[in-house]
mmCIF file of C-alpha atoms and ligand atoms in Angstrom:
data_model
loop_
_atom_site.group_PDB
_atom_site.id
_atom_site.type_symbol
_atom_site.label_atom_id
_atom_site.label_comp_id
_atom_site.label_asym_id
_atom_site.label_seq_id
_atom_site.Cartn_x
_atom_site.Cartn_y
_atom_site.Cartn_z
ATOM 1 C CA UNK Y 27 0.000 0.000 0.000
ATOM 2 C CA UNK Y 28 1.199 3.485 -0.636
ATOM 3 C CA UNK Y 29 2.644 5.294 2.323
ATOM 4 C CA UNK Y 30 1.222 8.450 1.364
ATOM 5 C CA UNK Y 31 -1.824 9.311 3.409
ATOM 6 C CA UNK Y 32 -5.136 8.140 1.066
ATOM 7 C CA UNK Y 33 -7.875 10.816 0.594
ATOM 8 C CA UNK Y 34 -10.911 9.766 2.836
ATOM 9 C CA UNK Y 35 -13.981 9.397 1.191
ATOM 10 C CA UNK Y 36 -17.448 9.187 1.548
ATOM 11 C CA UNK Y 37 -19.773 7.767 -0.890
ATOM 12 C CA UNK Y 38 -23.301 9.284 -0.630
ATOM 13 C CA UNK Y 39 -26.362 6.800 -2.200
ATOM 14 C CA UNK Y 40 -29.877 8.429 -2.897
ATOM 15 C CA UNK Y 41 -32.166 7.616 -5.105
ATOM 16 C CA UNK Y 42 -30.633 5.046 -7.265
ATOM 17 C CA UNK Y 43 -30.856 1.486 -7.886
ATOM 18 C CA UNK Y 44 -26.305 0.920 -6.986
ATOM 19 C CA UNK Y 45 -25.917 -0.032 -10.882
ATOM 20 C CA UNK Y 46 -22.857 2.143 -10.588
ATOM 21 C CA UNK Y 47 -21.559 0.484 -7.620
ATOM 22 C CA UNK Y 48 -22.270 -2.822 -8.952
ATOM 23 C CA UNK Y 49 -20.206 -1.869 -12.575
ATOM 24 C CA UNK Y 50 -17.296 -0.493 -10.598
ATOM 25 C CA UNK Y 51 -17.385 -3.812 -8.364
ATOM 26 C CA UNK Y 52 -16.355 -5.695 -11.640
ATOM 27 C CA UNK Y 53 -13.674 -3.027 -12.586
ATOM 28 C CA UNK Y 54 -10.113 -3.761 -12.960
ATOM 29 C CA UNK Y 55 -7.963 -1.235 -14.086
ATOM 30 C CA UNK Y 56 -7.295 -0.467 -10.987
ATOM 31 C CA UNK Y 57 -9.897 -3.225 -9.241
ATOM 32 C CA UNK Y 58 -12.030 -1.924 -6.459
ATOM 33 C CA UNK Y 59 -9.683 -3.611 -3.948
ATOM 34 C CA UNK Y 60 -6.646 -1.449 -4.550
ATOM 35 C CA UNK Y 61 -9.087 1.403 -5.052
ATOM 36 C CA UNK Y 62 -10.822 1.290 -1.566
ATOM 37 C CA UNK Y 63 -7.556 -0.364 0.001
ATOM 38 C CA UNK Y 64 -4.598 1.443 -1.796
ATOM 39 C CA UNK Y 65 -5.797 4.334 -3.039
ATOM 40 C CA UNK Y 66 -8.399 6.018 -1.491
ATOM 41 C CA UNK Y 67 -9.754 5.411 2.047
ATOM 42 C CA UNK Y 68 -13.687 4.544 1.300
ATOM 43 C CA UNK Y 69 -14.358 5.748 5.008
ATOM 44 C CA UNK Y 70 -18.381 5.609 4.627
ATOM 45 C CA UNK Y 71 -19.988 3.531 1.948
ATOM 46 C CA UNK Y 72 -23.637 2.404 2.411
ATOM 47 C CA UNK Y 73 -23.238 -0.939 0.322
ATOM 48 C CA UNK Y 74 -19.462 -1.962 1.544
ATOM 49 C CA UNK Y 75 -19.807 -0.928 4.874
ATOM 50 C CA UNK Y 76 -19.779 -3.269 7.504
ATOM 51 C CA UNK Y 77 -21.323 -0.827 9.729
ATOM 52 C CA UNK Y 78 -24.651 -0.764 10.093
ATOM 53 C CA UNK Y 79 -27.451 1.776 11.972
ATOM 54 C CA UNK Y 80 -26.162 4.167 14.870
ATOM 55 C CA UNK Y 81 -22.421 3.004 14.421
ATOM 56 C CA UNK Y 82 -22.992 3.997 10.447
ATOM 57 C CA UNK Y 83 -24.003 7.227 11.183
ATOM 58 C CA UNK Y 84 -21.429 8.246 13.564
ATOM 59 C CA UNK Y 85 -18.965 7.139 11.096
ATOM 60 C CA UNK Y 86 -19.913 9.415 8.075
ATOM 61 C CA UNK Y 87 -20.229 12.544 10.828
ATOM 62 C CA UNK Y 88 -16.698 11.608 12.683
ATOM 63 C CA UNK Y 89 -15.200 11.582 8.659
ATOM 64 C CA UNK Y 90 -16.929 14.838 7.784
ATOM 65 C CA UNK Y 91 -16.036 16.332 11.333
ATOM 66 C CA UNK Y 92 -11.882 14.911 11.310
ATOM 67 C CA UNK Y 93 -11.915 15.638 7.073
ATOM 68 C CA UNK Y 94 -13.731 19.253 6.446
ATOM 69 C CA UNK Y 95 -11.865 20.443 2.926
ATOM 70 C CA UNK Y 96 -10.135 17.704 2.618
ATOM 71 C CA UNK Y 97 -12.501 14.493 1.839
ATOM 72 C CA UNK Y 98 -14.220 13.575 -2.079
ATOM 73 C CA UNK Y 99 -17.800 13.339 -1.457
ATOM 74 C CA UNK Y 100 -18.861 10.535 -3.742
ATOM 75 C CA UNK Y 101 -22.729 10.557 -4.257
ATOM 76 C CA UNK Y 102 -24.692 7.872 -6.452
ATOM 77 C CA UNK Y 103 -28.504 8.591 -6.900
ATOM 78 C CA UNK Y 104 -30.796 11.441 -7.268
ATOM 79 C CA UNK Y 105 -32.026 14.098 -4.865
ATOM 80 C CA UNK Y 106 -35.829 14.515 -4.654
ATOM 81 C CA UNK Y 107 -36.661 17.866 -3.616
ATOM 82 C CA UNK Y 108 -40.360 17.974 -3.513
ATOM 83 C CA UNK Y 109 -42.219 18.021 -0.602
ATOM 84 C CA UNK Y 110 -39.686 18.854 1.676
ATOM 85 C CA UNK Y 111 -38.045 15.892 0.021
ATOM 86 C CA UNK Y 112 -39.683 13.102 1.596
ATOM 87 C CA UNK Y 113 -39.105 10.715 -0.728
ATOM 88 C CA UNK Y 114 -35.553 9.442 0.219
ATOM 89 C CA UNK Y 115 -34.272 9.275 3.669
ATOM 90 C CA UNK Y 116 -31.871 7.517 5.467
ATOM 91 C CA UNK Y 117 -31.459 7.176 9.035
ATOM 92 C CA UNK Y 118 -34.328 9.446 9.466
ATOM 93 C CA UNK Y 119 -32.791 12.693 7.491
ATOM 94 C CA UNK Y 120 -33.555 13.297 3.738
ATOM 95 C CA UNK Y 121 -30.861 12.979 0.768
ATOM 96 C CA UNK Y 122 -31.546 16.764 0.458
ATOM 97 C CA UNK Y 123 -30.614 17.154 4.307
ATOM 98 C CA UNK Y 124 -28.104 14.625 3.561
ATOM 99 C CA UNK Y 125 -26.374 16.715 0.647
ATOM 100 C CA UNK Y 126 -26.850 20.277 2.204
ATOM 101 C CA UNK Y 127 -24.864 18.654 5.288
ATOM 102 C CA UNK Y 128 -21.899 16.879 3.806
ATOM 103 C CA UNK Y 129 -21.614 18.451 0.187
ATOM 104 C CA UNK Y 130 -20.426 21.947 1.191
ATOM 105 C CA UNK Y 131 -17.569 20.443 3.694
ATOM 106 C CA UNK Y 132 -15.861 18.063 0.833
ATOM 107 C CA UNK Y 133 -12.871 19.121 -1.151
ATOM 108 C CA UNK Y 134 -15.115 18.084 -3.943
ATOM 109 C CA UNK Y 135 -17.816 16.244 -5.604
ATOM 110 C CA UNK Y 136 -18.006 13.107 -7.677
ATOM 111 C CA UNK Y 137 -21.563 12.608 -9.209
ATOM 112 C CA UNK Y 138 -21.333 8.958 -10.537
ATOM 113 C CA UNK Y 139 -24.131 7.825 -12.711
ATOM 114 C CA UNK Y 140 -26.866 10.218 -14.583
ATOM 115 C CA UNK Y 141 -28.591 9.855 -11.120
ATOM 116 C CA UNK Y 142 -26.525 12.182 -9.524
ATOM 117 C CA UNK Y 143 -25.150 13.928 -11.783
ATOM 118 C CA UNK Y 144 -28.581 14.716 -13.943
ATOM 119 C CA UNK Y 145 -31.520 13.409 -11.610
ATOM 120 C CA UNK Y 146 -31.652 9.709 -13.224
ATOM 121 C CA UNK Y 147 -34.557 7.995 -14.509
ATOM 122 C CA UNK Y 148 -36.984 9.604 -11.784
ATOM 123 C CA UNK Y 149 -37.012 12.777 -13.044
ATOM 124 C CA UNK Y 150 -38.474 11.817 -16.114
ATOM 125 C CA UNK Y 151 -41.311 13.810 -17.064
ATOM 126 C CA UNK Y 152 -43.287 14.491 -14.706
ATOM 127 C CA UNK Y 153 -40.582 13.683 -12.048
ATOM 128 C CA UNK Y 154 -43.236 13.398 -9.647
ATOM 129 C CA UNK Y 155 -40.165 13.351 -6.465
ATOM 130 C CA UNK Y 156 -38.659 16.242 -7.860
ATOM 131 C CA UNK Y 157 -35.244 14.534 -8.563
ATOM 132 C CA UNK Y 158 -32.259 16.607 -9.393
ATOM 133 C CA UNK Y 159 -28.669 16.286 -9.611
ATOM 134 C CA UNK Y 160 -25.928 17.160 -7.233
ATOM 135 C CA UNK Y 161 -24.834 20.415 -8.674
ATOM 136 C CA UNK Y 162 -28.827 21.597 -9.157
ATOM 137 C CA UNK Y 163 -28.388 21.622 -5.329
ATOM 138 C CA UNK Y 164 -24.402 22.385 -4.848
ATOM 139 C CA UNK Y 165 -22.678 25.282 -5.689
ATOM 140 C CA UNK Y 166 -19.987 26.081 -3.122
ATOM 141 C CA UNK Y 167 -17.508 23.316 -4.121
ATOM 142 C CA UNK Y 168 -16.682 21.570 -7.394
ATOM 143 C CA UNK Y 169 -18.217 19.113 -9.087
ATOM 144 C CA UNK Y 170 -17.438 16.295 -11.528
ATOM 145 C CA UNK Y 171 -20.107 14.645 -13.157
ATOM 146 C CA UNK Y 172 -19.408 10.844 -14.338
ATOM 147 C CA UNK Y 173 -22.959 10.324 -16.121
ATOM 148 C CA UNK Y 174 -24.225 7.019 -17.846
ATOM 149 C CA UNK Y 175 -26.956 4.649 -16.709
ATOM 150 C CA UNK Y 176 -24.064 2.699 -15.546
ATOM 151 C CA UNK Y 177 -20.993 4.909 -16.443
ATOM 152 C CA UNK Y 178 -18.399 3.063 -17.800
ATOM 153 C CA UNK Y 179 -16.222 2.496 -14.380
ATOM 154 C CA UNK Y 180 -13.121 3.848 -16.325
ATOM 155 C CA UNK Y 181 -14.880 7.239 -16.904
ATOM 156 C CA UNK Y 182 -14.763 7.353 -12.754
ATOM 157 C CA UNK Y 183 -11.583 5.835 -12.055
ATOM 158 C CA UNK Y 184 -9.276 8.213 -14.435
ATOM 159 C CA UNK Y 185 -11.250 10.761 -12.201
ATOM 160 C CA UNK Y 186 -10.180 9.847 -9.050
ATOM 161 C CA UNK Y 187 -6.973 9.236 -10.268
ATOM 162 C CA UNK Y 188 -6.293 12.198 -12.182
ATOM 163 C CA UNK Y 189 -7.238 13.774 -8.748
ATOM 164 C CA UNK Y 190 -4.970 11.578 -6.746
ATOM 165 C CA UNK Y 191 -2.048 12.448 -8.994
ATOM 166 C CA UNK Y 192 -2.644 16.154 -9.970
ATOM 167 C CA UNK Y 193 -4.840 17.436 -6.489
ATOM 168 C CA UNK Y 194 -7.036 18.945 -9.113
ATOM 169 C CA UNK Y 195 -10.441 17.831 -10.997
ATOM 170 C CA UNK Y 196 -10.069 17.094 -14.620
ATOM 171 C CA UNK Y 197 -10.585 19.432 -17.695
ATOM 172 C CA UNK Y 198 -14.633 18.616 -18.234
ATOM 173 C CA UNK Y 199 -16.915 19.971 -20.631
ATOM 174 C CA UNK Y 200 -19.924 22.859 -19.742
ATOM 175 C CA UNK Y 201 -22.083 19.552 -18.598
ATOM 176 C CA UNK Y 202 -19.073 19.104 -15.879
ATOM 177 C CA UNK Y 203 -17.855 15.949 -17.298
ATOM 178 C CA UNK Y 204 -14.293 15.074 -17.508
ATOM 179 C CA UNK Y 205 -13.157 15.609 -21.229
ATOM 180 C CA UNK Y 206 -11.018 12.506 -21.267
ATOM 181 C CA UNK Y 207 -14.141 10.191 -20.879
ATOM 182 C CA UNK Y 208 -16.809 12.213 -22.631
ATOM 183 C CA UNK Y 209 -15.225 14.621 -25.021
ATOM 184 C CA UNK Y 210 -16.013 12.344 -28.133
ATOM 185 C CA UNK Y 211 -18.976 11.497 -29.685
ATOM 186 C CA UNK Y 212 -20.269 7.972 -29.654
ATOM 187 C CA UNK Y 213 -20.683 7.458 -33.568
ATOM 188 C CA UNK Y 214 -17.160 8.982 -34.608
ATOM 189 C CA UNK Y 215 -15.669 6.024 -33.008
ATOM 190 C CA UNK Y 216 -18.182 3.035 -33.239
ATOM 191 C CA UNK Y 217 -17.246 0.154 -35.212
ATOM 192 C CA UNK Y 218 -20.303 0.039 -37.370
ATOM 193 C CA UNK Y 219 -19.511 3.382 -38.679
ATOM 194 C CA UNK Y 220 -18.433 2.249 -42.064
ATOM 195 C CA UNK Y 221 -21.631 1.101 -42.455
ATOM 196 C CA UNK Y 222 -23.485 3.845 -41.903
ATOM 197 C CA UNK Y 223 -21.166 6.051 -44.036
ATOM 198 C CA UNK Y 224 -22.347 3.780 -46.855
ATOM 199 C CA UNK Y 225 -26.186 3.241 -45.991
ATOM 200 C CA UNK Y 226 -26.167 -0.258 -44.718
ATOM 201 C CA UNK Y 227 -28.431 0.318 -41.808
ATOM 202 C CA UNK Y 228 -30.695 -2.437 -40.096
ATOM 203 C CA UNK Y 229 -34.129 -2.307 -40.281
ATOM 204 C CA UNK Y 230 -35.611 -4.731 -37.888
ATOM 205 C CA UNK Y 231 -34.147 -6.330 -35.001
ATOM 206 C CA UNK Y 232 -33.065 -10.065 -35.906
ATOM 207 C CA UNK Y 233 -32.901 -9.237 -39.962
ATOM 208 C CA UNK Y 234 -29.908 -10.204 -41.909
ATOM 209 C CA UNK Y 235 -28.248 -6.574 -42.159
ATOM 210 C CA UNK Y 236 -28.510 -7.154 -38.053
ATOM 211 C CA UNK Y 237 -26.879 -10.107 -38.372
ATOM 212 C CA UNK Y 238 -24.228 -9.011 -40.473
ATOM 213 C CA UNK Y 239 -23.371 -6.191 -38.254
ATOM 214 C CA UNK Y 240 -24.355 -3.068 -40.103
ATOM 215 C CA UNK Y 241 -25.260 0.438 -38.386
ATOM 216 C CA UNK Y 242 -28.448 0.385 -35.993
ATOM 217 C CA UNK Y 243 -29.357 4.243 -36.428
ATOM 218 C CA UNK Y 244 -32.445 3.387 -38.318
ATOM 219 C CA UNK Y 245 -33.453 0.897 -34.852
ATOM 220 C CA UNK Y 246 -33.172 3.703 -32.383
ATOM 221 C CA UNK Y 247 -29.324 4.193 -31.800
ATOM 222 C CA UNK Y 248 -28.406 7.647 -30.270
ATOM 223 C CA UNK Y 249 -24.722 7.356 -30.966
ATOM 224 C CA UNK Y 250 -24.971 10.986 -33.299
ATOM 225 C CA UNK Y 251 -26.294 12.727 -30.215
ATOM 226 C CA UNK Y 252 -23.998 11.140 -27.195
ATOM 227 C CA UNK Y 253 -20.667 11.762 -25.734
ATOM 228 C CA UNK Y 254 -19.086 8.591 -24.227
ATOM 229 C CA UNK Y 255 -15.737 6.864 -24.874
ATOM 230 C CA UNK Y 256 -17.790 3.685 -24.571
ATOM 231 C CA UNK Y 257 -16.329 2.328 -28.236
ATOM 232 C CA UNK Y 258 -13.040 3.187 -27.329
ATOM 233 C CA UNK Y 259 -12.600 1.432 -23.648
ATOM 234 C CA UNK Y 260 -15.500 -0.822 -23.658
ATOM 235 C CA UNK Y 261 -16.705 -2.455 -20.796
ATOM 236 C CA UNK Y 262 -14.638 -4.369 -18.062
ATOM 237 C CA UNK Y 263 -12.718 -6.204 -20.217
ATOM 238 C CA UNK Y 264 -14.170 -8.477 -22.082
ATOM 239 C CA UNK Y 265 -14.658 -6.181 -25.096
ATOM 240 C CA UNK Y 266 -18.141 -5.738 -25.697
ATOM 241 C CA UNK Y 267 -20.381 -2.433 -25.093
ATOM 242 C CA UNK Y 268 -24.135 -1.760 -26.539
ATOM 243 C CA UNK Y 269 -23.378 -1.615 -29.600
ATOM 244 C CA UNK Y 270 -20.944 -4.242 -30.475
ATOM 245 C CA UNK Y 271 -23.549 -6.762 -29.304
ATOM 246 C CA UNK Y 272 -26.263 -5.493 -31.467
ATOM 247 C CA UNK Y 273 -27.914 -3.032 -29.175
ATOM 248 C CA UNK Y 274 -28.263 0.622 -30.291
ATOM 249 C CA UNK Y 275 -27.101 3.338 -28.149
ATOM 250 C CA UNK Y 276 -29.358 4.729 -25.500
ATOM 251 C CA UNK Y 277 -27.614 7.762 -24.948
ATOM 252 C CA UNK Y 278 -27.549 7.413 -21.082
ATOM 253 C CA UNK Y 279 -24.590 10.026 -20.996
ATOM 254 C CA UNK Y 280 -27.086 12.637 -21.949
ATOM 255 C CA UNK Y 281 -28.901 15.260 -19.632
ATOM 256 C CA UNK Y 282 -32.768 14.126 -19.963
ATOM 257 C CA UNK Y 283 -31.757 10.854 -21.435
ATOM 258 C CA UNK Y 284 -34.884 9.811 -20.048
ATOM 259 C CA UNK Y 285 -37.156 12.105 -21.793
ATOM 260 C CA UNK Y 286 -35.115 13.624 -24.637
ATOM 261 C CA UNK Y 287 -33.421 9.902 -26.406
ATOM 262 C CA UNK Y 288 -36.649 8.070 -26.175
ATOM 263 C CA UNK Y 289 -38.249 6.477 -27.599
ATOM 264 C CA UNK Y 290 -35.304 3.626 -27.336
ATOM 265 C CA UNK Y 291 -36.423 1.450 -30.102
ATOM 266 C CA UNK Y 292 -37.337 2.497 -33.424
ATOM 267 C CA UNK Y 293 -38.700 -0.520 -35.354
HETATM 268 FE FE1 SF4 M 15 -28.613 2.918 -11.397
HETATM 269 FE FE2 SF4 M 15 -28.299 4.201 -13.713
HETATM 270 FE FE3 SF4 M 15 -28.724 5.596 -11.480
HETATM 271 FE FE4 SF4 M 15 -26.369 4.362 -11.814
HETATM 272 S S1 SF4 M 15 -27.184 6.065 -13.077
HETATM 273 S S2 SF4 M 15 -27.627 4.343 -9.932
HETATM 274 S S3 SF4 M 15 -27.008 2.511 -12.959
HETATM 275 S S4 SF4 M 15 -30.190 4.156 -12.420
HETATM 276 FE FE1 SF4 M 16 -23.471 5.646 -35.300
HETATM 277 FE FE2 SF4 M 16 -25.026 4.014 -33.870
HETATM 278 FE FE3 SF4 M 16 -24.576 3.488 -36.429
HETATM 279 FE FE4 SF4 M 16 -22.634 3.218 -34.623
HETATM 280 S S1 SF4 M 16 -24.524 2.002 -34.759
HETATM 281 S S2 SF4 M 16 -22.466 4.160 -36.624
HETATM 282 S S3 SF4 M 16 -23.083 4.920 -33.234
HETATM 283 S S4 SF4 M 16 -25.671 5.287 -35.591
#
């Protein structure tokens, strides 16, 4: 283990359903076991803690107390807001409590997921909670947002280890997200391009231009609206992402995803 002293961090979960967590669980460059254990020191995390009621709580305030400035605040999920924002609370306070609380005494923020970083799929229209990202809510410190409906873990990870080895955040775009994961669009690097340059689109799911691996734009794919290196690093090594497999892009990278890529499927 490195000698130097690991940032402490606390990772925040709202309204979500822990796809992130579970995609960075099967990362590997570095694996979540030298992350957590080497790199940074995961001091509260709701789903790898092996603390549990009172004792959890006192841990994330003790952090927050012994850390002000100095810890990443980590959040996964939305924040409703409406109605006082009643619907998500944890150990009897709401996320938005939550957030107010521990947000504005972090060094910074990582949103991870289109959860936090853009409200998630629960503020689709008519977002009856209310759901909104971290920095709809947070202004006094910055934050990174790592969107996707899971992010590809790598789009995290250079993150936090960009911030490990600079002390800084990133370059990111006007969306907040790190340039190095998100500043190219999906179809200037996908595989099928070729074909779409030359019109050899699919037109039904399970046809023979499907089978032969032409371009899916004509099925629904949102790769000409979405910024993702997704065709570049794939996903957790073994090679495959949406696409590759036959499945158009959703573009889950996108503010509004949600609302503004649907429908998914057009044939
Ligand atoms: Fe789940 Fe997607 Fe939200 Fe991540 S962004 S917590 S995968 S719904
Ligand atoms: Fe572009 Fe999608 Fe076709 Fe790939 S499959 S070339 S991303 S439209």
């Amino acid at each position: 283990a490195s000698k130097k002293k690991r940032p402490p961090t606390v990772w925040l979960h709202f309204q979500e359903c822990t796809g992130c967590t579970e995609s960075l669980l099967r990362a590997s460059h570095p694996d979540v076991a030298r992350l957590i254990l080497d790199l940074i020191s995961v001091d509260y995390h709701e789903t790898l803690l092996a603390a549990a009621g009172t004792q959890a709580e006192e841990l994330l305030t003790s952090t927050i107390e012994e850390n002000k400035g100095k810890f990443i605040c980590i959040v996964e999920g939305g924040i409703p807001t409406k109605d006082g924002g009643i619907y998500c609370k944890i150990g009897g306070k709401t996320a938005l409590e939550i957030i107010n609380e521990v947000a504005p005494k972090s060094a910074a923020v990582i949103a991870i997921g289109s959860c936090a970083a853009f409200g998630g799929i629960q503020a689709a229209n008519p977002n009856p909670t209310g759901a909104k990202g971290v920095s709809d809510i947070i202004n006094s410190v910055p934050i990174i947002n790592c969107p996707g409906c899971p992010p590809n873990p790598i789009a995290f990870l250079g993150t936090v280890l960009h911030y490990l080895t600079f002390g800084r955040l990133p370059a990111t775009d006007k969306l907040g997200r790190p340039l190095f994961a998100y500043g190219r669009r999906i179809h200037d690097h996908c595989e099928r391009r070729p074909h779409f340059d030359d019109g050899r689109f699919v037109e039904e799911f399970g046809d023979c231009a499907h089978k032969n691996g032409y371009c899916l734009y004509k099925v629904g794919c949102k790769g000409p609206e979405t910024f993702s290196h997704c065709p570049s690093v794939r996903f957790n090594d073994v090679g495959v992402w949406p696409v590759s497999v036959g499945h158009g892009c959703v573009g889950c990278t996108e503010p509004n995803f949600w609302d503004t890529m649907t429908p998914f499927y057009e044939r």
